[in-house]
Structures are given as C-alpha cells and as structure tokens.
C-alpha cells in the first residue's frame, strides 16, 4: 500500500458516524409513545406540496433519460441560475458559461470543493475554517481532503455568529478555505453585509477562498438575507474573486429529491472545480435539469413555501409559549439541559424525533462541544404539525 493510500484510509477512519446514523443508534431498541402519531422533526427535509410545474416539465423532457447529461449543467439550466442570481441579488452580471455550475444537490458540491481547493502538501495552507456547530459535510470534506479543520465558535453570547476573532493569526496565515453558512443550519444566524465584507477583506489579506453555503437563503423570518456575491459586487469586486456560493432547490423549492443546486462565483475557482467534476461526474439527469431550470425561474411557489414556513414558526412559538423564531432557516435550536437525554425523552414520551445538538458540532480545543446544550427541531411539515410539536415539547421537562 502506498503512502497516499495509507493516509487516505487514516483520514476516512477519522470521520465519525453521520448525525442520523448516531441518532439511529441512540434510539435503537426504544419506542415512540404509541398513543401519539409520530412526528419526524429530525431531518431537514421539507415536506410541502410539489410545485405544480414539476410533473409537466418532467413529462415534456423524458427523452433526456436516453442521453448522458453534462456535469456542468446544460445551457438552459446555467442561464436560469444566472438569471435568478441577478434577480435575487441585484447583480449586474454573472456569466452562465464561466461563473456558474450545476450541482447534483449541494451536499456533494460542498464536500468536493475542499478537494478542489485544498492541497495542504503543496500550498502549506492546511486549514479549513468552519462554524461550530456546522453542517457536517464541511468537516467530512476537510478531513478527507487532508486539511486541518479549525472551528469558529457560534455561541448564544455572540448571537451564533461564527467568531472570526477566535481565529489566531497563525491559523489565518495558513488558511486555504473558509466555509460559511447563512442562514445557518442549525442556529438560524444570518450573515450581514459587514460580516461578509470583513470575510472578503480577510480572504485578500491571507490569501484564501470563501465557500458560502446559502441553501436557506429563501427561508427567513423577516428580512431576506444578503448573499456573498451581492456583497462582493457592492465592493466593486465584479469578478467575485475568491468567492463561491452554493444554493439548492431542496429547501427553496421543497424538492430535496430532485438533487439539484447551484455553484457560482469566481471563474478561476469554477474552472478548477469543473475540472475535478469532469472526472468525478456528479451530473444531474437531463429531465431533472429541465425541472431545475423551471424552479429557478419561478418565484410564486417559493413565496407560497415561505408563507408556510413563517406560519409554521408562528404556530410553533405560539404553542410553545416562549422563545423567538430564528432569523433564517426552518430549524429551532432549542436550549436543553442534556441534548441526548432530551432527544430520547422526546421520542419515548412525545413520539417526536429530533436531533441532539452535539451531533452537529465538534469538540473545541477545551473538549467542549458547543452543540451539547441544544436540540435541533426541523419545522418541515407545515403549520399544524409545527403547532403540535410546540404543544408536545412544552409539556416536557429538561428544557433550559
Ligand atoms: C446547510 C446545508 N447545506 C447544504 C445542504 C444540502 O442540501 P442538498 O444536497 O439537498 O442541496 C443541507 C441539507 O440539509 C444543509 O442543511
């Protein structure tokens, strides 16, 4: 076995079990209260009505199943994505041919980007920075790419903003990429203009790339979140240098099974990523690319979904009787005394599946897990179930 094979195996072994596998183990042999209908508030899987253009668009393009799809995405899809980015963020120009790629769901793209942009041996820049707690893909990507993860703490004391001041100068100097997630899964924090501006300034000063995961951009309580490309352009950075964003139809359009998302930004990073992707081949089938183009081109279904998410948040908090909706996303990041014990009790007493917060975070340098005092509740089934969740959780002990 070569040295490279060995280190790749060691990296894989460093990966812990995925949060839902851990949850399955935690709940194995336990039973939800049989007197109540089960509510799955664990997975962030929107279960809203299918947008009405899906069936017709799919039927009109079935012949596409007999052709290989381009990994980059076909022209119609990349043009629809560019048009959406320009409309949504007021961008003057984004070139669908050089600044946009299709993703086969953003999960694979958020993972693969680390492998395209980090080369710790060659660049002597081993660090991948990420929020803590975080969408676990960033961590898996960093580890398997041979990078050193560095965790930016997101605590209630700081309104869950990933703390850029917690990064030591020697880490900034050796940073290859920074993952940012706005609106954040799981905390609901939203980056503002000043935060993205500071991140871009840091990227220039320390020569790193920013990967902004904006999958929840269309799900917000009051104000539509700003995007990284929007802030870059407002700073006169019309080439979006060092900036990449990812966004998804899974949340905005409630189409998680479509497996379609976007990658956009700096053309040199797009070209580098496209080269890797031409080998790994995460292409979305052509008929589904047509559905995706239709979904990026229609806002009425997104507005309907947003209304349902807001009604769900309102219904949850009215029934629960305390707390505030998150700025963005459909997750409630609820403080509890012991996250695993609470998740078990919610399942056994109230027939609710939810996720212990510690499964979404990593131990920091002092062996503290910043997710440990929280559970994540996904409001993905509409207002009635959200109200029912609020009522059942209110009845529980172990809330803090
Ligand atoms: C923060 C975040 N980013 C990315 C994704 C990936 O979504 P998809 O692969 O469906 O586009 C998810 C899914 O839950 C997420 O929560």
mmCIF file of C-alpha atoms and ligand atoms in Angstrom:
data_model
loop_
_atom_site.group_PDB
_atom_site.id
_atom_site.type_symbol
_atom_site.label_atom_id
_atom_site.label_comp_id
_atom_site.label_asym_id
_atom_site.label_seq_id
_atom_site.Cartn_x
_atom_site.Cartn_y
_atom_site.Cartn_z
ATOM 1 C CA UNK A 1 0.000 0.000 0.000
ATOM 2 C CA UNK A 2 1.408 3.404 -0.951
ATOM 3 C CA UNK A 3 1.860 6.232 1.495
ATOM 4 C CA UNK A 4 -1.033 8.119 -0.158
ATOM 5 C CA UNK A 5 -3.419 5.158 0.133
ATOM 6 C CA UNK A 6 -2.486 4.747 3.757
ATOM 7 C CA UNK A 7 -3.108 8.366 4.653
ATOM 8 C CA UNK A 8 -6.430 8.339 2.768
ATOM 9 C CA UNK A 9 -7.558 5.356 4.838
ATOM 10 C CA UNK A 10 -6.489 7.050 8.038
ATOM 11 C CA UNK A 11 -8.478 10.145 7.018
ATOM 12 C CA UNK A 12 -11.589 8.057 6.395
ATOM 13 C CA UNK A 13 -11.217 6.425 9.774
ATOM 14 C CA UNK A 14 -11.117 9.860 11.404
ATOM 15 C CA UNK A 15 -14.676 10.517 10.209
ATOM 16 C CA UNK A 16 -17.251 9.906 12.891
ATOM 17 C CA UNK A 17 -20.651 8.365 12.136
ATOM 18 C CA UNK A 18 -23.028 10.795 10.397
ATOM 19 C CA UNK A 19 -25.530 12.510 12.771
ATOM 20 C CA UNK A 20 -28.522 10.462 11.570
ATOM 21 C CA UNK A 21 -26.599 7.205 11.994
ATOM 22 C CA UNK A 22 -25.765 8.304 15.550
ATOM 23 C CA UNK A 23 -29.413 9.156 16.150
ATOM 24 C CA UNK A 24 -30.465 5.717 14.920
ATOM 25 C CA UNK A 25 -28.041 4.121 17.372
ATOM 26 C CA UNK A 26 -29.278 6.361 20.199
ATOM 27 C CA UNK A 27 -32.910 5.392 19.576
ATOM 28 C CA UNK A 28 -32.296 1.702 18.796
ATOM 29 C CA UNK A 29 -34.476 -0.563 20.941
ATOM 30 C CA UNK A 30 -36.568 2.392 22.131
ATOM 31 C CA UNK A 31 -40.143 3.038 21.035
ATOM 32 C CA UNK A 32 -42.105 6.214 20.370
ATOM 33 C CA UNK A 33 -45.136 6.716 22.582
ATOM 34 C CA UNK A 34 -47.755 4.507 20.815
ATOM 35 C CA UNK A 35 -50.614 6.767 21.895
ATOM 36 C CA UNK A 36 -49.419 9.673 19.754
ATOM 37 C CA UNK A 37 -48.822 9.924 15.991
ATOM 38 C CA UNK A 38 -45.082 10.099 15.357
ATOM 39 C CA UNK A 39 -43.612 13.436 14.179
ATOM 40 C CA UNK A 40 -40.233 13.385 12.448
ATOM 41 C CA UNK A 41 -38.587 16.734 13.202
ATOM 42 C CA UNK A 42 -35.105 15.273 12.785
ATOM 43 C CA UNK A 43 -34.234 15.589 9.112
ATOM 44 C CA UNK A 44 -34.229 18.964 7.344
ATOM 45 C CA UNK A 45 -36.413 17.547 4.589
ATOM 46 C CA UNK A 46 -39.198 19.907 3.513
ATOM 47 C CA UNK A 47 -42.487 18.036 3.130
ATOM 48 C CA UNK A 48 -44.547 20.668 1.366
ATOM 49 C CA UNK A 49 -46.755 20.288 -1.733
ATOM 50 C CA UNK A 50 -44.940 19.563 -5.002
ATOM 51 C CA UNK A 51 -44.706 22.739 -7.134
ATOM 52 C CA UNK A 52 -47.229 22.417 -9.966
ATOM 53 C CA UNK A 53 -44.734 22.779 -12.849
ATOM 54 C CA UNK A 54 -42.760 19.667 -11.862
ATOM 55 C CA UNK A 55 -44.866 16.914 -13.442
ATOM 56 C CA UNK A 56 -45.435 18.694 -16.766
ATOM 57 C CA UNK A 57 -41.790 19.741 -17.191
ATOM 58 C CA UNK A 58 -40.588 16.250 -16.395
ATOM 59 C CA UNK A 59 -43.048 14.647 -18.817
ATOM 60 C CA UNK A 60 -42.003 17.027 -21.602
ATOM 61 C CA UNK A 61 -38.319 16.063 -21.272
ATOM 62 C CA UNK A 62 -38.417 12.316 -20.643
ATOM 63 C CA UNK A 63 -36.322 11.670 -23.761
ATOM 64 C CA UNK A 64 -33.407 13.218 -21.860
ATOM 65 C CA UNK A 65 -33.063 9.967 -19.901
ATOM 66 C CA UNK A 66 -31.603 8.403 -23.035
ATOM 67 C CA UNK A 67 -28.690 10.863 -23.119
ATOM 68 C CA UNK A 68 -25.690 11.473 -20.901
ATOM 69 C CA UNK A 69 -26.095 14.775 -19.051
ATOM 70 C CA UNK A 70 -23.234 17.295 -18.925
ATOM 71 C CA UNK A 71 -21.766 17.512 -15.422
ATOM 72 C CA UNK A 72 -21.522 21.294 -15.729
ATOM 73 C CA UNK A 73 -25.288 21.524 -16.345
ATOM 74 C CA UNK A 74 -26.892 22.288 -19.694
ATOM 75 C CA UNK A 75 -27.045 25.834 -21.061
ATOM 76 C CA UNK A 76 -30.713 26.338 -20.175
ATOM 77 C CA UNK A 77 -30.105 25.473 -16.524
ATOM 78 C CA UNK A 78 -26.977 27.611 -16.169
ATOM 79 C CA UNK A 79 -28.789 30.536 -17.779
ATOM 80 C CA UNK A 80 -31.761 30.114 -15.441
ATOM 81 C CA UNK A 81 -29.391 30.025 -12.455
ATOM 82 C CA UNK A 82 -27.520 33.157 -13.601
ATOM 83 C CA UNK A 83 -30.810 34.970 -14.187
ATOM 84 C CA UNK A 84 -32.021 34.026 -10.700
ATOM 85 C CA UNK A 85 -28.781 35.224 -9.077
ATOM 86 C CA UNK A 86 -29.029 38.545 -10.919
ATOM 87 C CA UNK A 87 -32.696 38.999 -9.954
ATOM 88 C CA UNK A 88 -32.380 37.882 -6.354
ATOM 89 C CA UNK A 89 -29.188 39.770 -5.507
ATOM 90 C CA UNK A 90 -29.386 42.638 -7.984
ATOM 91 C CA UNK A 91 -26.131 41.547 -9.647
ATOM 92 C CA UNK A 92 -25.230 43.441 -12.811
ATOM 93 C CA UNK A 93 -23.765 40.409 -14.480
ATOM 94 C CA UNK A 94 -22.886 36.788 -13.885
ATOM 95 C CA UNK A 95 -21.732 34.734 -16.845
ATOM 96 C CA UNK A 96 -23.581 31.399 -17.080
ATOM 97 C CA UNK A 97 -20.768 29.930 -19.187
ATOM 98 C CA UNK A 98 -17.843 30.686 -16.859
ATOM 99 C CA UNK A 99 -19.224 31.610 -13.440
ATOM 100 C CA UNK A 100 -21.968 29.004 -12.897
ATOM 101 C CA UNK A 101 -22.098 25.224 -12.477
ATOM 102 C CA UNK A 102 -24.911 22.811 -11.723
ATOM 103 C CA UNK A 103 -24.595 20.719 -8.556
ATOM 104 C CA UNK A 104 -26.150 17.320 -8.057
ATOM 105 C CA UNK A 105 -27.512 18.629 -4.759
ATOM 106 C CA UNK A 106 -25.194 20.920 -2.845
ATOM 107 C CA UNK A 107 -24.118 18.277 -0.389
ATOM 108 C CA UNK A 108 -21.790 16.632 -2.892
ATOM 109 C CA UNK A 109 -20.521 20.037 -4.065
ATOM 110 C CA UNK A 110 -19.803 21.308 -0.551
ATOM 111 C CA UNK A 111 -17.853 18.113 0.015
ATOM 112 C CA UNK A 112 -15.965 18.063 -3.274
ATOM 113 C CA UNK A 113 -14.974 21.745 -3.224
ATOM 114 C CA UNK A 114 -12.488 21.097 -0.423
ATOM 115 C CA UNK A 115 -10.812 18.506 -2.626
ATOM 116 C CA UNK A 116 -10.554 21.021 -5.478
ATOM 117 C CA UNK A 117 -9.265 23.957 -3.446
ATOM 118 C CA UNK A 118 -7.140 22.471 -0.677
ATOM 119 C CA UNK A 119 -3.761 20.939 -1.266
ATOM 120 C CA UNK A 120 -2.059 21.075 2.120
ATOM 121 C CA UNK A 121 1.170 19.421 0.953
ATOM 122 C CA UNK A 122 1.724 21.761 -1.988
ATOM 123 C CA UNK A 123 0.401 25.034 -0.611
ATOM 124 C CA UNK A 124 1.434 24.712 3.047
ATOM 125 C CA UNK A 125 -2.030 26.017 3.818
ATOM 126 C CA UNK A 126 -3.645 23.210 5.769
ATOM 127 C CA UNK A 127 -6.598 24.935 7.420
ATOM 128 C CA UNK A 128 -10.286 24.749 6.503
ATOM 129 C CA UNK A 129 -12.291 27.041 8.765
ATOM 130 C CA UNK A 130 -15.909 26.341 9.587
ATOM 131 C CA UNK A 131 -18.604 27.341 12.053
ATOM 132 C CA UNK A 132 -19.181 25.165 15.096
ATOM 133 C CA UNK A 133 -21.908 23.806 15.188
ATOM 134 C CA UNK A 134 -21.989 23.156 11.449
ATOM 135 C CA UNK A 135 -23.478 21.188 8.571
ATOM 136 C CA UNK A 136 -21.310 18.113 8.995
ATOM 137 C CA UNK A 137 -20.301 17.895 5.355
ATOM 138 C CA UNK A 138 -17.756 20.721 5.845
ATOM 139 C CA UNK A 139 -15.981 18.668 8.474
ATOM 140 C CA UNK A 140 -16.025 15.455 6.434
ATOM 141 C CA UNK A 141 -14.744 17.359 3.420
ATOM 142 C CA UNK A 142 -11.893 18.980 5.342
ATOM 143 C CA UNK A 143 -10.760 15.732 6.921
ATOM 144 C CA UNK A 144 -10.843 13.657 3.748
ATOM 145 C CA UNK A 145 -9.070 16.428 1.801
ATOM 146 C CA UNK A 146 -6.212 16.210 4.314
ATOM 147 C CA UNK A 147 -6.952 19.669 5.736
ATOM 148 C CA UNK A 148 -6.953 20.683 9.374
ATOM 149 C CA UNK A 149 -10.418 21.799 10.461
ATOM 150 C CA UNK A 150 -10.473 24.929 12.599
ATOM 151 C CA UNK A 151 -13.761 25.627 14.362
ATOM 152 C CA UNK A 152 -15.169 29.123 14.686
ATOM 153 C CA UNK A 153 -17.386 29.044 17.772
ATOM 154 C CA UNK A 154 -21.022 30.119 17.382
ATOM 155 C CA UNK A 155 -22.471 30.781 20.805
ATOM 156 C CA UNK A 156 -25.621 32.421 22.135
ATOM 157 C CA UNK A 157 -23.378 35.112 23.707
ATOM 158 C CA UNK A 158 -22.453 36.150 20.156
ATOM 159 C CA UNK A 159 -25.929 35.648 18.582
ATOM 160 C CA UNK A 160 -24.448 32.478 16.998
ATOM 161 C CA UNK A 161 -22.176 34.446 14.653
ATOM 162 C CA UNK A 162 -19.113 32.353 13.696
ATOM 163 C CA UNK A 163 -16.430 34.198 15.644
ATOM 164 C CA UNK A 164 -13.746 35.490 13.290
ATOM 165 C CA UNK A 165 -11.880 36.985 16.271
ATOM 166 C CA UNK A 166 -11.381 33.496 17.674
ATOM 167 C CA UNK A 167 -9.047 32.618 14.776
ATOM 168 C CA UNK A 168 -5.364 33.081 15.725
ATOM 169 C CA UNK A 169 -3.072 34.982 13.311
ATOM 170 C CA UNK A 170 -1.025 31.850 12.538
ATOM 171 C CA UNK A 171 -4.210 29.996 11.526
ATOM 172 C CA UNK A 172 -5.343 32.828 9.223
ATOM 173 C CA UNK A 173 -1.915 32.757 7.575
ATOM 174 C CA UNK A 174 -2.291 29.045 6.779
ATOM 175 C CA UNK A 175 -5.978 29.016 5.803
ATOM 176 C CA UNK A 176 -6.992 27.605 2.415
ATOM 177 C CA UNK A 177 -10.784 27.906 2.632
ATOM 178 C CA UNK A 178 -13.482 29.239 4.949
ATOM 179 C CA UNK A 179 -16.936 27.687 4.965
ATOM 180 C CA UNK A 180 -19.742 29.987 5.991
ATOM 181 C CA UNK A 181 -23.418 29.033 6.212
ATOM 182 C CA UNK A 182 -26.038 31.801 6.053
ATOM 183 C CA UNK A 183 -28.792 31.345 7.076
ATOM 184 C CA UNK A 184 -27.171 28.832 9.361
ATOM 185 C CA UNK A 185 -28.127 25.234 9.843
ATOM 186 C CA UNK A 186 -28.627 24.683 12.776
ATOM 187 C CA UNK A 187 -28.642 28.071 14.576
ATOM 188 C CA UNK A 188 -30.605 30.302 12.148
ATOM 189 C CA UNK A 189 -27.949 33.052 12.271
ATOM 190 C CA UNK A 190 -27.751 35.260 9.167
ATOM 191 C CA UNK A 191 -24.580 36.980 7.899
ATOM 192 C CA UNK A 192 -24.969 40.705 7.322
ATOM 193 C CA UNK A 193 -23.194 42.964 4.855
ATOM 194 C CA UNK A 194 -20.478 43.847 7.371
ATOM 195 C CA UNK A 195 -19.706 40.199 8.139
ATOM 196 C CA UNK A 196 -19.256 39.220 4.501
ATOM 197 C CA UNK A 197 -17.217 42.408 3.891
ATOM 198 C CA UNK A 198 -14.861 41.516 6.700
ATOM 199 C CA UNK A 199 -14.543 37.964 5.439
ATOM 200 C CA UNK A 200 -13.643 39.178 1.948
ATOM 201 C CA UNK A 201 -11.029 41.560 3.389
ATOM 202 C CA UNK A 202 -9.554 38.693 5.397
ATOM 203 C CA UNK A 203 -9.538 36.488 2.288
ATOM 204 C CA UNK A 204 -7.490 39.090 0.425
ATOM 205 C CA UNK A 205 -5.125 39.655 3.308
ATOM 206 C CA UNK A 206 -4.489 35.976 3.978
ATOM 207 C CA UNK A 207 -4.990 34.514 0.508
ATOM 208 C CA UNK A 208 -7.856 32.062 0.995
ATOM 209 C CA UNK A 209 -11.182 31.211 -0.667
ATOM 210 C CA UNK A 210 -14.675 31.634 0.777
ATOM 211 C CA UNK A 211 -17.325 28.963 0.240
ATOM 212 C CA UNK A 212 -20.697 30.377 1.222
ATOM 213 C CA UNK A 213 -23.466 27.837 1.745
ATOM 214 C CA UNK A 214 -26.674 29.803 1.174
ATOM 215 C CA UNK A 215 -29.114 26.884 0.916
ATOM 216 C CA UNK A 216 -31.624 28.506 3.277
ATOM 217 C CA UNK A 217 -31.491 31.945 1.617
ATOM 218 C CA UNK A 218 -35.214 31.933 0.780
ATOM 219 C CA UNK A 219 -36.371 30.880 4.248
ATOM 220 C CA UNK A 220 -36.268 33.791 6.673
ATOM 221 C CA UNK A 221 -38.415 35.313 9.363
ATOM 222 C CA UNK A 222 -38.295 38.985 8.384
ATOM 223 C CA UNK A 223 -35.578 40.227 6.068
ATOM 224 C CA UNK A 224 -34.224 38.427 3.011
ATOM 225 C CA UNK A 225 -30.568 37.568 3.745
ATOM 226 C CA UNK A 226 -27.765 39.206 1.746
ATOM 227 C CA UNK A 227 -25.587 36.886 -0.318
ATOM 228 C CA UNK A 228 -21.805 36.734 -0.615
ATOM 229 C CA UNK A 229 -21.818 37.594 -4.335
ATOM 230 C CA UNK A 230 -24.081 40.580 -3.683
ATOM 231 C CA UNK A 231 -21.672 41.934 -1.071
ATOM 232 C CA UNK A 232 -18.658 41.233 -3.304
ATOM 233 C CA UNK A 233 -20.224 43.166 -6.159
ATOM 234 C CA UNK A 234 -21.142 46.074 -3.882
ATOM 235 C CA UNK A 235 -17.436 46.318 -3.016
ATOM 236 C CA UNK A 236 -16.620 46.678 -6.720
ATOM 237 C CA UNK A 237 -15.468 43.082 -6.950
ATOM 238 C CA UNK A 238 -17.328 42.254 -10.118
ATOM 239 C CA UNK A 239 -15.192 39.155 -10.799
ATOM 240 C CA UNK A 240 -16.216 37.712 -7.389
ATOM 241 C CA UNK A 241 -12.544 36.876 -6.775
ATOM 242 C CA UNK A 242 -12.048 34.263 -4.014
ATOM 243 C CA UNK A 243 -15.820 33.867 -3.602
ATOM 244 C CA UNK A 244 -18.002 30.823 -4.322
ATOM 245 C CA UNK A 245 -21.619 30.364 -3.310
ATOM 246 C CA UNK A 246 -23.731 27.242 -3.256
ATOM 247 C CA UNK A 247 -27.506 27.177 -3.166
ATOM 248 C CA UNK A 248 -30.094 24.462 -3.531
ATOM 249 C CA UNK A 249 -33.580 23.684 -4.762
ATOM 250 C CA UNK A 250 -34.025 21.276 -1.852
ATOM 251 C CA UNK A 251 -35.120 23.957 0.612
ATOM 252 C CA UNK A 252 -36.286 26.881 -1.546
ATOM 253 C CA UNK A 253 -38.465 24.733 -3.802
ATOM 254 C CA UNK A 254 -39.054 21.885 -1.332
ATOM 255 C CA UNK A 255 -37.513 19.491 -3.873
ATOM 256 C CA UNK A 256 -34.879 17.562 -1.902
ATOM 257 C CA UNK A 257 -35.369 14.507 -4.120
ATOM 258 C CA UNK A 258 -34.561 16.437 -7.291
ATOM 259 C CA UNK A 259 -30.897 16.630 -6.251
ATOM 260 C CA UNK A 260 -30.187 19.954 -7.846
ATOM 261 C CA UNK A 261 -28.306 23.033 -6.739
ATOM 262 C CA UNK A 262 -26.011 25.757 -7.965
ATOM 263 C CA UNK A 263 -22.360 26.710 -7.651
ATOM 264 C CA UNK A 264 -21.438 30.268 -8.685
ATOM 265 C CA UNK A 265 -18.712 32.875 -8.408
ATOM 266 C CA UNK A 266 -15.020 33.384 -9.240
ATOM 267 C CA UNK A 267 -14.401 31.949 -12.735
ATOM 268 C CA UNK A 268 -10.941 30.594 -11.881
ATOM 269 C CA UNK A 269 -12.384 28.601 -8.973
ATOM 270 C CA UNK A 270 -15.290 27.467 -11.141
ATOM 271 C CA UNK A 271 -12.847 26.245 -13.816
ATOM 272 C CA UNK A 272 -10.767 24.396 -11.235
ATOM 273 C CA UNK A 273 -13.852 22.794 -9.724
ATOM 274 C CA UNK A 274 -15.250 21.925 -13.180
ATOM 275 C CA UNK A 275 -12.035 20.040 -13.940
ATOM 276 C CA UNK A 276 -12.370 17.900 -10.817
ATOM 277 C CA UNK A 277 -16.059 17.367 -11.549
ATOM 278 C CA UNK A 278 -15.338 16.246 -15.098
ATOM 279 C CA UNK A 279 -13.599 13.242 -13.507
ATOM 280 C CA UNK A 280 -15.951 12.542 -10.593
ATOM 281 C CA UNK A 281 -19.064 13.121 -12.741
ATOM 282 C CA UNK A 282 -21.805 14.321 -10.369
ATOM 283 C CA UNK A 283 -24.225 15.068 -13.208
ATOM 284 C CA UNK A 284 -27.954 15.602 -12.739
ATOM 285 C CA UNK A 285 -30.121 13.689 -15.279
ATOM 286 C CA UNK A 286 -31.266 15.938 -18.135
ATOM 287 C CA UNK A 287 -35.030 15.788 -17.455
ATOM 288 C CA UNK A 288 -34.300 16.856 -13.874
ATOM 289 C CA UNK A 289 -32.111 19.714 -15.100
ATOM 290 C CA UNK A 290 -35.150 20.993 -17.019
ATOM 291 C CA UNK A 291 -37.262 20.835 -13.854
ATOM 292 C CA UNK A 292 -34.460 22.669 -12.023
ATOM 293 C CA UNK A 293 -34.372 25.431 -14.667
ATOM 294 C CA UNK A 294 -38.148 25.842 -14.246
ATOM 295 C CA UNK A 295 -37.760 26.005 -10.453
ATOM 296 C CA UNK A 296 -35.096 28.754 -10.588
ATOM 297 C CA UNK A 297 -37.344 30.685 -12.986
ATOM 298 C CA UNK A 298 -40.466 30.705 -10.800
ATOM 299 C CA UNK A 299 -40.881 32.624 -7.552
ATOM 300 C CA UNK A 300 -44.571 32.035 -6.875
ATOM 301 C CA UNK A 301 -44.027 28.564 -5.400
ATOM 302 C CA UNK A 302 -41.147 29.936 -3.301
ATOM 303 C CA UNK A 303 -43.391 32.665 -1.909
ATOM 304 C CA UNK A 304 -46.028 30.061 -1.025
ATOM 305 C CA UNK A 305 -43.399 27.957 0.741
ATOM 306 C CA UNK A 306 -42.083 30.977 2.629
ATOM 307 C CA UNK A 307 -45.594 31.717 3.832
ATOM 308 C CA UNK A 308 -45.937 28.133 5.095
ATOM 309 C CA UNK A 309 -42.541 28.252 6.858
ATOM 310 C CA UNK A 310 -43.469 31.514 8.556
ATOM 311 C CA UNK A 311 -46.872 30.163 9.592
ATOM 312 C CA UNK A 312 -45.105 27.082 10.967
ATOM 313 C CA UNK A 313 -42.684 29.173 13.033
ATOM 314 C CA UNK A 314 -45.516 31.325 14.321
ATOM 315 C CA UNK A 315 -47.632 28.276 15.187
ATOM 316 C CA UNK A 316 -44.719 26.574 16.949
ATOM 317 C CA UNK A 317 -43.851 29.539 19.159
ATOM 318 C CA UNK A 318 -47.488 30.345 19.922
ATOM 319 C CA UNK A 319 -47.979 26.774 21.167
ATOM 320 C CA UNK A 320 -44.588 26.502 22.885
ATOM 321 C CA UNK A 321 -45.147 29.763 24.701
ATOM 322 C CA UNK A 322 -41.609 31.149 24.788
ATOM 323 C CA UNK A 323 -38.599 31.938 22.602
ATOM 324 C CA UNK A 324 -38.222 33.688 19.273
ATOM 325 C CA UNK A 325 -38.187 32.426 15.671
ATOM 326 C CA UNK A 326 -34.714 32.130 14.110
ATOM 327 C CA UNK A 327 -33.626 34.860 11.660
ATOM 328 C CA UNK A 328 -33.422 32.261 8.915
ATOM 329 C CA UNK A 329 -33.903 28.543 8.107
ATOM 330 C CA UNK A 330 -36.707 26.297 9.374
ATOM 331 C CA UNK A 331 -34.763 24.987 12.368
ATOM 332 C CA UNK A 332 -35.344 25.712 16.027
ATOM 333 C CA UNK A 333 -32.108 25.500 18.028
ATOM 334 C CA UNK A 334 -33.615 24.814 21.417
ATOM 335 C CA UNK A 335 -31.580 25.007 24.637
ATOM 336 C CA UNK A 336 -31.959 21.911 26.831
ATOM 337 C CA UNK A 337 -30.212 20.517 29.879
ATOM 338 C CA UNK A 338 -28.869 17.383 28.154
ATOM 339 C CA UNK A 339 -29.330 17.003 24.419
ATOM 340 C CA UNK A 340 -29.145 13.202 24.110
ATOM 341 C CA UNK A 341 -31.366 12.632 27.153
ATOM 342 C CA UNK A 342 -33.860 15.154 25.809
ATOM 343 C CA UNK A 343 -33.924 13.516 22.369
ATOM 344 C CA UNK A 344 -34.607 10.115 23.961
ATOM 345 C CA UNK A 345 -37.352 11.545 26.195
ATOM 346 C CA UNK A 346 -38.975 13.408 23.278
ATOM 347 C CA UNK A 347 -39.107 10.133 21.361
ATOM 348 C CA UNK A 348 -40.371 7.943 24.173
ATOM 349 C CA UNK A 349 -42.776 10.375 25.835
ATOM 350 C CA UNK A 350 -43.961 12.568 22.942
ATOM 351 C CA UNK A 351 -43.270 10.439 19.816
ATOM 352 C CA UNK A 352 -41.026 13.165 18.377
ATOM 353 C CA UNK A 353 -37.767 12.526 16.565
ATOM 354 C CA UNK A 354 -35.307 15.411 16.840
ATOM 355 C CA UNK A 355 -31.559 15.730 16.657
ATOM 356 C CA UNK A 356 -29.188 16.155 19.628
ATOM 357 C CA UNK A 357 -27.170 19.327 19.064
ATOM 358 C CA UNK A 358 -23.859 17.717 19.961
ATOM 359 C CA UNK A 359 -24.170 15.552 16.814
ATOM 360 C CA UNK A 360 -23.958 18.771 14.761
ATOM 361 C CA UNK A 361 -20.863 20.168 16.432
ATOM 362 C CA UNK A 362 -17.297 19.153 17.195
ATOM 363 C CA UNK A 363 -15.342 19.293 20.440
ATOM 364 C CA UNK A 364 -13.333 22.504 20.629
ATOM 365 C CA UNK A 365 -9.755 22.810 21.926
ATOM 366 C CA UNK A 366 -11.037 22.597 25.511
ATOM 367 C CA UNK A 367 -13.076 19.433 24.743
ATOM 368 C CA UNK A 368 -16.289 21.424 24.950
ATOM 369 C CA UNK A 369 -18.994 20.592 22.399
ATOM 370 C CA UNK A 370 -20.958 23.813 21.701
ATOM 371 C CA UNK A 371 -23.999 21.856 20.479
ATOM 372 C CA UNK A 372 -24.283 19.813 23.659
ATOM 373 C CA UNK A 373 -26.888 22.032 25.336
ATOM 374 C CA UNK A 374 -29.245 22.141 22.337
ATOM 375 C CA UNK A 375 -31.546 20.049 20.203
ATOM 376 C CA UNK A 376 -32.424 20.834 16.587
ATOM 377 C CA UNK A 377 -36.086 20.754 15.605
ATOM 378 C CA UNK A 378 -36.961 20.883 11.890
ATOM 379 C CA UNK A 379 -40.313 22.535 11.072
ATOM 380 C CA UNK A 380 -40.832 20.878 7.713
ATOM 381 C CA UNK A 381 -44.406 19.561 7.780
ATOM 382 C CA UNK A 382 -46.446 22.766 7.748
ATOM 383 C CA UNK A 383 -48.175 24.821 10.478
ATOM 384 C CA UNK A 384 -50.474 22.152 12.009
ATOM 385 C CA UNK A 385 -47.655 19.760 12.859
ATOM 386 C CA UNK A 386 -45.496 22.716 13.977
ATOM 387 C CA UNK A 387 -48.196 23.706 16.489
ATOM 388 C CA UNK A 388 -48.480 20.104 17.637
ATOM 389 C CA UNK A 389 -44.678 19.974 18.107
ATOM 390 C CA UNK A 390 -44.798 23.156 20.194
ATOM 391 C CA UNK A 391 -47.590 21.755 22.402
ATOM 392 C CA UNK A 392 -45.878 18.434 22.982
ATOM 393 C CA UNK A 393 -42.443 19.925 23.689
ATOM 394 C CA UNK A 394 -43.889 22.450 26.127
ATOM 395 C CA UNK A 395 -45.110 19.552 28.234
ATOM 396 C CA UNK A 396 -41.592 18.156 28.640
ATOM 397 C CA UNK A 397 -39.078 18.615 31.414
ATOM 398 C CA UNK A 398 -35.382 19.074 30.598
ATOM 399 C CA UNK A 399 -35.819 22.386 28.818
ATOM 400 C CA UNK A 400 -33.353 25.011 29.930
HETATM 401 C C1 LIG B 1 -26.642 23.876 5.461
HETATM 402 C C2 LIG B 1 -26.932 22.884 4.398
HETATM 403 N N1 LIG B 1 -26.214 22.933 3.271
HETATM 404 C C3 LIG B 1 -26.423 22.051 2.282
HETATM 405 C C4 LIG B 1 -27.376 21.076 2.373
HETATM 406 C C5 LIG B 1 -27.500 20.095 1.245
HETATM 407 O O1 LIG B 1 -28.679 20.127 0.597
HETATM 408 P P1 LIG B 1 -28.854 19.455 -0.833
HETATM 409 O O2 LIG B 1 -27.730 18.488 -1.034
HETATM 410 O O3 LIG B 1 -30.161 18.786 -0.778
HETATM 411 O O4 LIG B 1 -28.772 20.580 -1.815
HETATM 412 C C6 LIG B 1 -28.151 20.971 3.524
HETATM 413 C C7 LIG B 1 -29.159 19.897 3.659
HETATM 414 O O5 LIG B 1 -29.721 19.645 4.666
HETATM 415 C C8 LIG B 1 -27.923 21.909 4.568
HETATM 416 O O6 LIG B 1 -28.628 21.872 5.698
#
